[in-house]
Amino acid sequence: MDSMENMESVELPRLAKTFKYRLVPTPEQAQALELVLSRCRMLYNCALEQRKTWWERGQGKRATYYQQKGELPELKTACSDYAEVNAQVLQDVILRVERAFQAFFRRAQHGETPDYPRFQGTGRYHSFTYPQYGGGAVLDGGVLSLSKIGRICVRLHRPLEGIPKTVMISRQADGWYVCISCAKVATAPLPRTGRETGIDLGLKVFLITADGQAGEVIENPRHYRKAEQQLAKAQRRVSRRKQGSHRRRKAVALLKRQHQRVQRQRRDFHHKTALALLRHYDVIFLEDLQVRNLVRNPYLAKSISDASWAQFRTILAFKAACAGKRVSAVPAHYTSQECSDCGELVPKSLSVRTHICPSCGLVLDRDENAALNILRAGQARQARTWAETPCVA
Ligand SMILES: [Zn+2]
């Protein structure tokens, strides 16, 4: 405990963090939010359209972010609908179009074949942003004041920390939410344990750690399977019902709620698992995977777990930064093929679950062997970077 108190006394790192709260709008306020959302969507599609037509006309003139932003005041006088929306919120819509194009061009430059930025239908546009806290959006106790909309009640389940920067309002399957991004949020370090580990993310089990010969296995929670089955059922229900019918709309709403539930369960599990690991270890090594490539995997179960890993890694890295611990990625080189005991390459396909080394006779679970290799690779890299650091006398 002593060391903890000492740590408290030194300046702790501060991080950016987003706080999310549920909004409790009155029916009129919900309608007003809905209206802003639809106008933002309209503007998004207009801005996209303009870029497209100007580009196709090809007169050397391209619609740009600054030009489109500059036209906003004019647009507001011409079309009274837009005048009812906060000016900065509209500017943010133009910025979203710009970002969509930047991402499109960046990926095209990297030799990929990205889809052209798409027009957003009613079901695809879910949020609008006040890019500056205080510029039209302020949280005051349990009330969020939004310019031109009103004062909306907030379920403030935890206090806001740090310096609020931006405010995003989003519509989800079960209602409205506000996300407030804050800078300089104080971190809370966890006590040091002096332990390091490598983790391998599995297909059957969620993950496995390298603790000498007694690797710890963290299973996928049992409710996953059940929730996934329910999800598949809800999906089938939607596809059975006639397009455009009232019954289908109802089924779609149910499916969205179901999706949300699964996502929340998974997120919760990731948070808890990450915290448990960080309580136990100071340094965690994991494989540097190209997640984007993995998600394209044609097998559904696999791609779901890949997406889930990506989220887990993000959460783990963020939590580690908050806790004053370290998560480090090591390049994935033969981590599942190499023998963790003697280094012999033992090639095996994905279906082979046990590592059996013909050279030293080591018999170990495939993932556990990989976790040990990841730990070793991480420690070797660390040793190298320390050796490479010039000694300042
Ligand atoms: Zn061996």
mmCIF file of C-alpha atoms and ligand atoms in Angstrom:
data_model
loop_
_atom_site.group_PDB
_atom_site.id
_atom_site.type_symbol
_atom_site.label_atom_id
_atom_site.label_comp_id
_atom_site.label_asym_id
_atom_site.label_seq_id
_atom_site.Cartn_x
_atom_site.Cartn_y
_atom_site.Cartn_z
ATOM 1 C CA MET A 1 0.000 0.000 0.000
ATOM 2 C CA ASP A 2 2.950 2.263 0.756
ATOM 3 C CA SER A 3 4.212 2.161 -2.774
ATOM 4 C CA MET A 4 0.743 3.028 -4.025
ATOM 5 C CA GLU A 5 0.623 6.134 -1.922
ATOM 6 C CA ASN A 6 4.009 7.154 -3.243
ATOM 7 C CA MET A 7 2.715 6.702 -6.742
ATOM 8 C CA GLU A 8 -0.244 8.926 -5.961
ATOM 9 C CA SER A 9 2.001 11.752 -4.934
ATOM 10 C CA VAL A 10 3.818 11.965 -8.260
ATOM 11 C CA GLU A 11 2.120 13.519 -11.272
ATOM 12 C CA LEU A 12 -0.052 10.810 -12.857
ATOM 13 C CA PRO A 13 -0.527 10.590 -16.597
ATOM 14 C CA ARG A 14 -3.840 11.906 -17.851
ATOM 15 C CA LEU A 15 -5.735 10.413 -20.732
ATOM 16 C CA ALA A 16 -8.557 11.177 -23.113
ATOM 17 C CA LYS A 17 -11.697 9.261 -22.283
ATOM 18 C CA THR A 18 -15.311 9.210 -23.416
ATOM 19 C CA PHE A 19 -18.237 9.112 -21.008
ATOM 20 C CA LYS A 20 -21.527 7.761 -22.217
ATOM 21 C CA TYR A 21 -24.877 8.436 -20.580
ATOM 22 C CA ARG A 22 -28.426 7.555 -21.389
ATOM 23 C CA LEU A 23 -30.695 10.455 -22.262
ATOM 24 C CA VAL A 24 -34.278 10.642 -21.048
ATOM 25 C CA PRO A 25 -35.931 13.048 -23.484
ATOM 26 C CA THR A 26 -39.604 13.989 -23.342
ATOM 27 C CA PRO A 27 -41.598 12.894 -26.411
ATOM 28 C CA GLU A 28 -41.284 16.439 -27.833
ATOM 29 C CA GLN A 29 -37.535 16.466 -27.233
ATOM 30 C CA ALA A 30 -37.174 13.033 -28.835
ATOM 31 C CA GLN A 31 -38.987 14.408 -31.840
ATOM 32 C CA ALA A 32 -36.665 17.424 -31.931
ATOM 33 C CA LEU A 33 -33.607 15.133 -31.769
ATOM 34 C CA GLU A 34 -35.049 13.016 -34.544
ATOM 35 C CA LEU A 35 -35.534 16.154 -36.647
ATOM 36 C CA VAL A 36 -31.932 17.298 -36.179
ATOM 37 C CA LEU A 37 -30.741 13.825 -37.094
ATOM 38 C CA SER A 38 -32.789 13.777 -40.294
ATOM 39 C CA ARG A 39 -31.548 17.253 -41.289
ATOM 40 C CA CYS A 40 -27.961 16.253 -40.679
ATOM 41 C CA ARG A 41 -28.500 13.206 -42.820
ATOM 42 C CA MET A 42 -30.046 15.372 -45.535
ATOM 43 C CA LEU A 43 -27.057 17.718 -45.451
ATOM 44 C CA TYR A 44 -24.634 14.795 -45.522
ATOM 45 C CA ASN A 45 -26.268 13.400 -48.625
ATOM 46 C CA CYS A 46 -26.394 16.849 -50.290
ATOM 47 C CA ALA A 47 -22.712 17.474 -49.633
ATOM 48 C CA LEU A 48 -21.868 14.040 -50.985
ATOM 49 C CA GLU A 49 -24.015 14.672 -54.047
ATOM 50 C CA GLN A 50 -22.270 17.981 -54.712
ATOM 51 C CA ARG A 51 -18.844 16.399 -54.560
ATOM 52 C CA LYS A 52 -19.977 13.669 -56.879
ATOM 53 C CA THR A 53 -21.562 15.875 -59.544
ATOM 54 C CA TRP A 54 -18.724 18.393 -59.539
ATOM 55 C CA TRP A 55 -16.261 15.590 -59.909
ATOM 56 C CA GLU A 56 -18.213 14.004 -62.753
ATOM 57 C CA ARG A 57 -18.517 17.304 -64.590
ATOM 58 C CA GLY A 58 -14.747 17.360 -64.377
ATOM 59 C CA GLN A 59 -14.254 21.078 -64.968
ATOM 60 C CA GLY A 60 -11.193 20.999 -62.830
ATOM 61 C CA LYS A 61 -13.252 22.288 -59.938
ATOM 62 C CA ARG A 62 -13.623 20.010 -56.967
ATOM 63 C CA ALA A 63 -15.935 20.526 -54.035
ATOM 64 C CA THR A 64 -13.791 20.769 -50.931
ATOM 65 C CA TYR A 65 -14.334 20.821 -47.199
ATOM 66 C CA TYR A 66 -13.645 24.553 -46.840
ATOM 67 C CA GLN A 67 -15.773 25.514 -49.805
ATOM 68 C CA GLN A 68 -18.691 23.392 -48.545
ATOM 69 C CA LYS A 69 -18.290 24.734 -45.039
ATOM 70 C CA GLY A 70 -18.213 28.278 -46.421
ATOM 71 C CA GLU A 71 -21.499 27.740 -48.206
ATOM 72 C CA LEU A 72 -23.337 26.800 -45.018
ATOM 73 C CA PRO A 73 -24.555 30.324 -44.051
ATOM 74 C CA GLU A 74 -25.921 30.787 -47.553
ATOM 75 C CA LEU A 75 -27.622 27.428 -47.351
ATOM 76 C CA LYS A 76 -29.195 28.372 -44.047
ATOM 77 C CA THR A 77 -30.791 31.502 -45.491
ATOM 78 C CA ALA A 78 -31.974 29.623 -48.563
ATOM 79 C CA CYS A 79 -33.383 26.682 -46.641
ATOM 80 C CA SER A 80 -35.013 27.414 -43.310
ATOM 81 C CA ASP A 81 -34.815 23.744 -42.258
ATOM 82 C CA TYR A 82 -31.089 24.065 -41.689
ATOM 83 C CA ALA A 83 -31.474 27.337 -39.794
ATOM 84 C CA GLU A 84 -33.066 25.353 -36.981
ATOM 85 C CA VAL A 85 -29.931 23.286 -36.444
ATOM 86 C CA ASN A 86 -26.877 24.436 -34.489
ATOM 87 C CA ALA A 87 -24.240 25.841 -36.877
ATOM 88 C CA GLN A 88 -21.380 23.795 -35.433
ATOM 89 C CA VAL A 89 -23.395 20.604 -35.720
ATOM 90 C CA LEU A 90 -23.844 21.334 -39.431
ATOM 91 C CA GLN A 91 -20.131 22.033 -39.821
ATOM 92 C CA ASP A 92 -19.413 18.680 -38.255
ATOM 93 C CA VAL A 93 -21.611 16.995 -40.881
ATOM 94 C CA ILE A 94 -19.436 18.548 -43.602
ATOM 95 C CA LEU A 95 -16.392 17.305 -41.727
ATOM 96 C CA ARG A 96 -17.822 13.779 -41.718
ATOM 97 C CA VAL A 97 -18.153 13.931 -45.510
ATOM 98 C CA GLU A 98 -14.563 15.130 -45.723
ATOM 99 C CA ARG A 99 -13.383 12.278 -43.526
ATOM 100 C CA ALA A 100 -15.279 9.728 -45.584
ATOM 101 C CA PHE A 101 -13.481 11.018 -48.696
ATOM 102 C CA GLN A 102 -10.098 11.123 -47.011
ATOM 103 C CA ALA A 103 -10.533 7.502 -45.953
ATOM 104 C CA PHE A 104 -11.659 6.611 -49.465
ATOM 105 C CA PHE A 105 -8.630 8.236 -51.135
ATOM 106 C CA ARG A 106 -6.204 6.895 -48.558
ATOM 107 C CA ARG A 107 -7.365 3.359 -49.130
ATOM 108 C CA ALA A 108 -7.370 3.812 -52.894
ATOM 109 C CA GLN A 109 -3.766 5.024 -52.690
ATOM 110 C CA HIS A 110 -2.817 1.933 -50.752
ATOM 111 C CA GLY A 111 -3.952 -0.200 -53.649
ATOM 112 C CA GLU A 112 -7.202 -1.311 -52.040
ATOM 113 C CA THR A 113 -10.554 -1.054 -53.800
ATOM 114 C CA PRO A 114 -12.680 0.905 -51.326
ATOM 115 C CA ASP A 115 -16.350 1.599 -51.880
ATOM 116 C CA TYR A 116 -17.219 5.152 -52.845
ATOM 117 C CA PRO A 117 -18.617 7.074 -49.824
ATOM 118 C CA ARG A 118 -22.243 6.090 -49.703
ATOM 119 C CA PHE A 119 -25.469 7.986 -49.321
ATOM 120 C CA GLN A 120 -26.991 7.442 -45.918
ATOM 121 C CA GLY A 121 -30.504 6.050 -45.634
ATOM 122 C CA THR A 122 -32.721 6.670 -42.592
ATOM 123 C CA GLY A 123 -31.504 3.520 -40.906
ATOM 124 C CA ARG A 124 -27.843 4.313 -41.362
ATOM 125 C CA TYR A 125 -27.384 7.761 -39.896
ATOM 126 C CA HIS A 126 -27.401 7.600 -36.118
ATOM 127 C CA SER A 127 -25.624 10.540 -34.587
ATOM 128 C CA PHE A 128 -24.720 14.197 -34.671
ATOM 129 C CA THR A 129 -21.901 16.024 -32.922
ATOM 130 C CA TYR A 130 -21.308 19.306 -31.196
ATOM 131 C CA PRO A 131 -17.582 19.629 -31.938
ATOM 132 C CA GLN A 132 -16.983 22.063 -29.087
ATOM 133 C CA TYR A 133 -18.251 21.533 -25.585
ATOM 134 C CA GLY A 134 -19.979 24.714 -24.529
ATOM 135 C CA GLY A 135 -20.752 25.644 -28.126
ATOM 136 C CA GLY A 136 -24.394 24.626 -27.990
ATOM 137 C CA ALA A 137 -24.076 21.685 -25.625
ATOM 138 C CA VAL A 138 -23.390 21.780 -21.894
ATOM 139 C CA LEU A 139 -23.879 19.224 -19.150
ATOM 140 C CA ASP A 140 -25.124 20.797 -15.976
ATOM 141 C CA GLY A 141 -25.680 18.311 -13.183
ATOM 142 C CA GLY A 142 -28.163 15.782 -14.504
ATOM 143 C CA VAL A 143 -29.301 17.964 -17.374
ATOM 144 C CA LEU A 144 -27.874 18.324 -20.866
ATOM 145 C CA SER A 145 -28.600 21.698 -22.444
ATOM 146 C CA LEU A 146 -28.651 21.564 -26.220
ATOM 147 C CA SER A 147 -29.101 24.758 -28.200
ATOM 148 C CA LYS A 148 -32.300 24.837 -30.263
ATOM 149 C CA ILE A 149 -33.485 21.591 -28.655
ATOM 150 C CA GLY A 150 -33.750 22.207 -24.938
ATOM 151 C CA ARG A 151 -32.757 20.792 -21.580
ATOM 152 C CA ILE A 152 -32.763 16.994 -21.595
ATOM 153 C CA CYS A 153 -32.529 14.793 -18.503
ATOM 154 C CA VAL A 154 -29.420 12.576 -18.307
ATOM 155 C CA ARG A 155 -28.967 9.372 -16.293
ATOM 156 C CA LEU A 156 -25.711 10.422 -14.728
ATOM 157 C CA HIS A 157 -24.637 6.997 -13.454
ATOM 158 C CA ARG A 158 -21.084 8.236 -12.914
ATOM 159 C CA PRO A 159 -19.583 11.707 -12.710
ATOM 160 C CA LEU A 160 -17.943 13.343 -15.688
ATOM 161 C CA GLU A 161 -14.167 13.690 -15.274
ATOM 162 C CA GLY A 162 -11.465 15.701 -16.995
ATOM 163 C CA ILE A 163 -12.017 18.529 -19.445
ATOM 164 C CA PRO A 164 -15.035 17.996 -21.722
ATOM 165 C CA LYS A 165 -14.237 18.546 -25.400
ATOM 166 C CA THR A 166 -16.947 17.258 -27.715
ATOM 167 C CA VAL A 167 -20.533 16.084 -27.351
ATOM 168 C CA MET A 168 -22.089 13.445 -29.562
ATOM 169 C CA ILE A 169 -25.786 12.581 -29.496
ATOM 170 C CA SER A 170 -26.679 9.164 -30.851
ATOM 171 C CA ARG A 171 -29.804 7.137 -31.409
ATOM 172 C CA GLN A 172 -29.505 3.477 -30.564
ATOM 173 C CA ALA A 173 -31.877 0.529 -30.633
ATOM 174 C CA ASP A 174 -33.151 1.297 -27.129
ATOM 175 C CA GLY A 175 -33.138 5.078 -27.112
ATOM 176 C CA TRP A 176 -30.936 8.165 -27.097
ATOM 177 C CA TYR A 177 -27.452 8.520 -25.642
ATOM 178 C CA VAL A 178 -24.879 11.238 -25.177
ATOM 179 C CA CYS A 179 -21.133 10.621 -25.447
ATOM 180 C CA ILE A 180 -18.912 13.305 -23.980
ATOM 181 C CA SER A 181 -15.222 13.064 -24.889
ATOM 182 C CA CYS A 182 -12.987 14.447 -22.198
ATOM 183 C CA ALA A 183 -9.290 15.260 -22.138
ATOM 184 C CA LYS A 184 -6.917 14.950 -19.210
ATOM 185 C CA VAL A 185 -8.881 12.383 -17.262
ATOM 186 C CA ALA A 186 -6.899 11.274 -14.210
ATOM 187 C CA THR A 187 -5.694 7.663 -14.261
ATOM 188 C CA ALA A 188 -5.812 5.208 -11.384
ATOM 189 C CA PRO A 189 -2.742 2.943 -11.352
ATOM 190 C CA LEU A 190 -3.063 -0.648 -10.185
ATOM 191 C CA PRO A 191 -0.510 -2.090 -7.763
ATOM 192 C CA ARG A 192 2.624 -3.604 -9.299
ATOM 193 C CA THR A 193 2.927 -7.376 -9.237
ATOM 194 C CA GLY A 194 6.249 -7.896 -11.021
ATOM 195 C CA ARG A 195 4.645 -10.483 -13.317
ATOM 196 C CA GLU A 196 4.740 -10.663 -17.103
ATOM 197 C CA THR A 197 2.827 -12.884 -19.466
ATOM 198 C CA GLY A 198 2.088 -13.601 -23.095
ATOM 199 C CA ILE A 199 -1.483 -14.202 -24.193
ATOM 200 C CA ASP A 200 -2.801 -16.040 -27.188
ATOM 201 C CA LEU A 201 -6.341 -15.402 -28.291
ATOM 202 C CA GLY A 202 -8.026 -18.682 -29.081
ATOM 203 C CA LEU A 203 -10.900 -19.829 -31.205
ATOM 204 C CA LYS A 204 -12.431 -22.323 -28.827
ATOM 205 C CA VAL A 205 -11.444 -20.653 -25.587
ATOM 206 C CA PHE A 206 -11.301 -16.891 -25.363
ATOM 207 C CA LEU A 207 -7.662 -16.605 -24.387
ATOM 208 C CA ILE A 208 -4.840 -18.459 -22.784
ATOM 209 C CA THR A 209 -1.952 -17.027 -20.767
ATOM 210 C CA ALA A 210 1.630 -18.238 -20.549
ATOM 211 C CA ASP A 211 2.344 -18.949 -16.909
ATOM 212 C CA GLY A 212 5.206 -21.355 -17.117
ATOM 213 C CA GLN A 213 3.702 -24.806 -17.487
ATOM 214 C CA ALA A 214 0.406 -23.801 -15.961
ATOM 215 C CA GLY A 215 -1.148 -21.500 -18.519
ATOM 216 C CA GLU A 216 -4.471 -20.067 -17.471
ATOM 217 C CA VAL A 217 -7.432 -20.495 -19.744
ATOM 218 C CA ILE A 218 -10.225 -17.956 -19.916
ATOM 219 C CA GLU A 219 -13.275 -19.529 -21.505
ATOM 220 C CA ASN A 220 -15.801 -17.765 -23.668
ATOM 221 C CA PRO A 221 -18.814 -17.036 -21.468
ATOM 222 C CA ARG A 222 -21.540 -19.601 -21.925
ATOM 223 C CA HIS A 223 -24.212 -17.039 -22.704
ATOM 224 C CA TYR A 224 -22.430 -16.266 -25.983
ATOM 225 C CA ARG A 225 -23.701 -19.365 -27.727
ATOM 226 C CA LYS A 226 -27.219 -18.828 -26.491
ATOM 227 C CA ALA A 227 -27.249 -15.164 -27.489
ATOM 228 C CA GLU A 228 -25.874 -16.022 -30.916
ATOM 229 C CA GLN A 229 -28.590 -18.609 -31.444
ATOM 230 C CA GLN A 230 -31.237 -16.061 -30.491
ATOM 231 C CA LEU A 231 -29.650 -13.605 -32.863
ATOM 232 C CA ALA A 232 -29.801 -16.087 -35.726
ATOM 233 C CA LYS A 233 -33.450 -16.726 -34.915
ATOM 234 C CA ALA A 234 -34.285 -13.022 -34.936
ATOM 235 C CA GLN A 235 -32.438 -12.706 -38.237
ATOM 236 C CA ARG A 236 -34.464 -15.506 -39.787
ATOM 237 C CA ARG A 237 -37.665 -13.894 -38.552
ATOM 238 C CA VAL A 238 -36.769 -10.671 -40.364
ATOM 239 C CA SER A 239 -36.005 -12.387 -43.645
ATOM 240 C CA ARG A 240 -39.268 -14.365 -43.522
ATOM 241 C CA ARG A 241 -41.415 -11.242 -43.298
ATOM 242 C CA LYS A 242 -42.506 -9.219 -46.286
ATOM 243 C CA GLN A 243 -40.397 -6.237 -47.182
ATOM 244 C CA GLY A 244 -41.937 -2.901 -46.233
ATOM 245 C CA SER A 245 -44.518 -4.519 -43.965
ATOM 246 C CA HIS A 246 -45.292 -3.400 -40.446
ATOM 247 C CA ARG A 247 -44.465 -6.869 -39.114
ATOM 248 C CA ARG A 248 -41.053 -6.760 -40.715
ATOM 249 C CA ARG A 249 -40.290 -3.375 -39.170
ATOM 250 C CA LYS A 250 -41.162 -4.817 -35.796
ATOM 251 C CA ALA A 251 -38.913 -7.807 -36.399
ATOM 252 C CA VAL A 252 -36.054 -5.506 -37.437
ATOM 253 C CA ALA A 253 -36.439 -3.487 -34.237
ATOM 254 C CA LEU A 254 -36.273 -6.703 -32.241
ATOM 255 C CA LEU A 255 -33.189 -7.853 -34.126
ATOM 256 C CA LYS A 256 -31.461 -4.549 -33.380
ATOM 257 C CA ARG A 257 -32.229 -4.873 -29.685
ATOM 258 C CA GLN A 258 -30.886 -8.413 -29.762
ATOM 259 C CA HIS A 259 -27.665 -7.232 -31.439
ATOM 260 C CA GLN A 260 -27.263 -4.516 -28.867
ATOM 261 C CA ARG A 261 -27.662 -7.030 -26.061
ATOM 262 C CA VAL A 262 -24.989 -9.320 -27.472
ATOM 263 C CA GLN A 263 -22.627 -6.397 -27.988
ATOM 264 C CA ARG A 264 -23.131 -5.205 -24.430
ATOM 265 C CA GLN A 265 -22.564 -8.637 -22.954
ATOM 266 C CA ARG A 266 -19.402 -9.037 -24.967
ATOM 267 C CA ARG A 267 -18.127 -5.595 -24.040
ATOM 268 C CA ASP A 268 -18.796 -6.232 -20.393
ATOM 269 C CA PHE A 269 -16.912 -9.531 -20.564
ATOM 270 C CA HIS A 270 -13.969 -7.818 -22.292
ATOM 271 C CA HIS A 271 -13.785 -5.115 -19.656
ATOM 272 C CA LYS A 272 -13.857 -7.608 -16.805
ATOM 273 C CA THR A 273 -11.295 -9.919 -18.415
ATOM 274 C CA ALA A 274 -8.944 -7.031 -19.190
ATOM 275 C CA LEU A 275 -9.169 -5.757 -15.625
ATOM 276 C CA ALA A 276 -8.491 -9.221 -14.184
ATOM 277 C CA LEU A 277 -5.374 -9.563 -16.371
ATOM 278 C CA LEU A 278 -4.074 -6.122 -15.471
ATOM 279 C CA ARG A 279 -4.552 -6.787 -11.773
ATOM 280 C CA HIS A 280 -2.379 -9.864 -12.186
ATOM 281 C CA TYR A 281 0.355 -8.713 -14.607
ATOM 282 C CA ASP A 282 2.466 -5.627 -15.166
ATOM 283 C CA VAL A 283 3.365 -6.436 -18.758
ATOM 284 C CA ILE A 284 1.226 -8.350 -21.261
ATOM 285 C CA PHE A 285 2.513 -9.406 -24.665
ATOM 286 C CA LEU A 286 0.232 -10.372 -27.496
ATOM 287 C CA GLU A 287 0.523 -11.119 -31.161
ATOM 288 C CA ASP A 288 0.533 -8.285 -33.652
ATOM 289 C CA LEU A 289 -2.269 -9.385 -35.943
ATOM 290 C CA GLN A 290 -3.574 -7.697 -39.043
ATOM 291 C CA VAL A 291 -7.111 -7.501 -37.799
ATOM 292 C CA ARG A 292 -8.503 -5.942 -40.932
ATOM 293 C CA ASN A 293 -7.406 -8.922 -42.992
ATOM 294 C CA LEU A 294 -8.731 -11.344 -40.448
ATOM 295 C CA VAL A 295 -12.211 -9.864 -40.401
ATOM 296 C CA ARG A 296 -12.522 -10.635 -44.121
ATOM 297 C CA ASN A 297 -12.314 -14.312 -43.277
ATOM 298 C CA PRO A 298 -15.259 -16.068 -44.930
ATOM 299 C CA TYR A 299 -16.103 -18.200 -41.892
ATOM 300 C CA LEU A 300 -18.721 -16.435 -39.824
ATOM 301 C CA ALA A 301 -17.792 -17.803 -36.432
ATOM 302 C CA LYS A 302 -14.169 -16.918 -37.051
ATOM 303 C CA SER A 303 -14.906 -13.399 -38.241
ATOM 304 C CA ILE A 304 -17.099 -12.753 -35.223
ATOM 305 C CA SER A 305 -14.336 -13.800 -32.884
ATOM 306 C CA ASP A 306 -11.822 -11.701 -34.834
ATOM 307 C CA ALA A 307 -13.966 -8.605 -34.468
ATOM 308 C CA SER A 308 -14.338 -9.435 -30.820
ATOM 309 C CA TRP A 309 -10.557 -9.726 -30.394
ATOM 310 C CA ALA A 310 -10.034 -6.363 -31.993
ATOM 311 C CA GLN A 311 -12.337 -4.838 -29.418
ATOM 312 C CA PHE A 312 -10.704 -6.725 -26.573
ATOM 313 C CA ARG A 313 -7.237 -5.567 -27.583
ATOM 314 C CA THR A 314 -8.397 -1.955 -27.740
ATOM 315 C CA ILE A 315 -9.985 -2.203 -24.307
ATOM 316 C CA LEU A 316 -6.965 -3.973 -22.841
ATOM 317 C CA ALA A 317 -4.532 -1.377 -24.222
ATOM 318 C CA PHE A 318 -6.632 1.507 -22.965
ATOM 319 C CA LYS A 319 -7.155 0.017 -19.535
ATOM 320 C CA ALA A 320 -3.429 -0.729 -19.287
ATOM 321 C CA ALA A 321 -2.619 2.903 -20.006
ATOM 322 C CA CYS A 322 -5.073 3.922 -17.271
ATOM 323 C CA ALA A 323 -3.612 1.429 -14.829
ATOM 324 C CA GLY A 324 0.031 2.338 -15.483
ATOM 325 C CA LYS A 325 0.728 -1.085 -16.996
ATOM 326 C CA ARG A 326 1.964 -2.116 -20.416
ATOM 327 C CA VAL A 327 0.518 -4.068 -23.328
ATOM 328 C CA SER A 328 2.959 -4.768 -26.112
ATOM 329 C CA ALA A 329 2.459 -6.437 -29.493
ATOM 330 C CA VAL A 330 5.076 -8.786 -30.894
ATOM 331 C CA PRO A 331 5.259 -9.754 -34.578
ATOM 332 C CA ALA A 332 3.462 -13.000 -35.311
ATOM 333 C CA HIS A 333 6.185 -15.347 -36.533
ATOM 334 C CA TYR A 334 5.554 -19.054 -36.176
ATOM 335 C CA THR A 335 4.136 -18.524 -32.680
ATOM 336 C CA SER A 336 1.932 -21.567 -33.042
ATOM 337 C CA GLN A 337 4.473 -23.663 -34.982
ATOM 338 C CA GLU A 338 7.588 -23.233 -32.896
ATOM 339 C CA CYS A 339 8.255 -25.425 -29.874
ATOM 340 C CA SER A 340 8.271 -23.223 -26.795
ATOM 341 C CA ASP A 341 10.831 -25.510 -25.162
ATOM 342 C CA CYS A 342 13.488 -26.206 -27.798
ATOM 343 C CA GLY A 343 12.596 -23.860 -30.684
ATOM 344 C CA GLU A 344 12.043 -26.676 -33.173
ATOM 345 C CA LEU A 345 9.537 -25.823 -35.940
ATOM 346 C CA VAL A 346 6.606 -28.208 -35.687
ATOM 347 C CA PRO A 347 4.239 -27.388 -38.593
ATOM 348 C CA LYS A 348 0.558 -28.007 -37.878
ATOM 349 C CA SER A 349 -2.735 -27.032 -39.445
ATOM 350 C CA LEU A 350 -5.429 -25.092 -37.586
ATOM 351 C CA SER A 351 -7.296 -28.284 -36.719
ATOM 352 C CA VAL A 352 -4.357 -29.737 -34.774
ATOM 353 C CA ARG A 353 -5.014 -28.628 -31.208
ATOM 354 C CA THR A 354 -2.017 -30.159 -29.457
ATOM 355 C CA HIS A 355 1.629 -29.328 -29.874
ATOM 356 C CA ILE A 356 3.769 -32.477 -29.859
ATOM 357 C CA CYS A 357 7.477 -31.864 -30.310
ATOM 358 C CA PRO A 358 9.376 -34.745 -31.953
ATOM 359 C CA SER A 359 12.664 -33.187 -30.915
ATOM 360 C CA CYS A 360 12.295 -32.641 -27.143
ATOM 361 C CA GLY A 361 9.077 -34.519 -26.506
ATOM 362 C CA LEU A 362 7.111 -31.540 -25.201
ATOM 363 C CA VAL A 363 3.348 -32.113 -25.281
ATOM 364 C CA LEU A 364 1.289 -29.005 -24.725
ATOM 365 C CA ASP A 365 -1.976 -27.408 -25.760
ATOM 366 C CA ARG A 366 -1.491 -25.590 -29.035
ATOM 367 C CA ASP A 367 -2.591 -22.181 -27.727
ATOM 368 C CA GLU A 368 -0.607 -22.522 -24.539
ATOM 369 C CA ASN A 369 2.520 -23.232 -26.563
ATOM 370 C CA ALA A 370 1.784 -20.129 -28.630
ATOM 371 C CA ALA A 371 1.271 -18.014 -25.504
ATOM 372 C CA LEU A 372 4.677 -19.106 -24.191
ATOM 373 C CA ASN A 373 6.296 -18.193 -27.526
ATOM 374 C CA ILE A 374 4.637 -14.796 -27.450
ATOM 375 C CA LEU A 375 5.935 -14.169 -23.935
ATOM 376 C CA ARG A 376 9.450 -15.196 -24.951
ATOM 377 C CA ALA A 377 9.411 -13.074 -28.115
ATOM 378 C CA GLY A 378 8.162 -10.089 -26.133
ATOM 379 C CA GLN A 379 10.841 -10.435 -23.484
ATOM 380 C CA ALA A 380 13.549 -10.850 -26.121
ATOM 381 C CA ARG A 381 12.459 -7.689 -27.887
ATOM 382 C CA GLN A 382 12.384 -5.834 -24.623
ATOM 383 C CA ALA A 383 15.907 -6.989 -23.815
ATOM 384 C CA ARG A 384 17.038 -5.828 -27.235
ATOM 385 C CA THR A 385 15.535 -2.375 -26.945
ATOM 386 C CA TRP A 386 17.151 -1.983 -23.546
ATOM 387 C CA ALA A 387 20.502 -3.059 -24.966
ATOM 388 C CA GLU A 388 20.089 -0.650 -27.852
ATOM 389 C CA THR A 389 19.316 2.277 -25.605
ATOM 390 C CA PRO A 390 22.575 4.199 -25.220
ATOM 391 C CA CYS A 391 23.709 4.493 -21.651
ATOM 392 C CA VAL A 392 23.711 8.074 -20.470
ATOM 393 C CA ALA A 393 26.368 8.455 -17.800
HETATM 394 ZN ZN ZN B 1 10.703 -29.120 -28.534
#
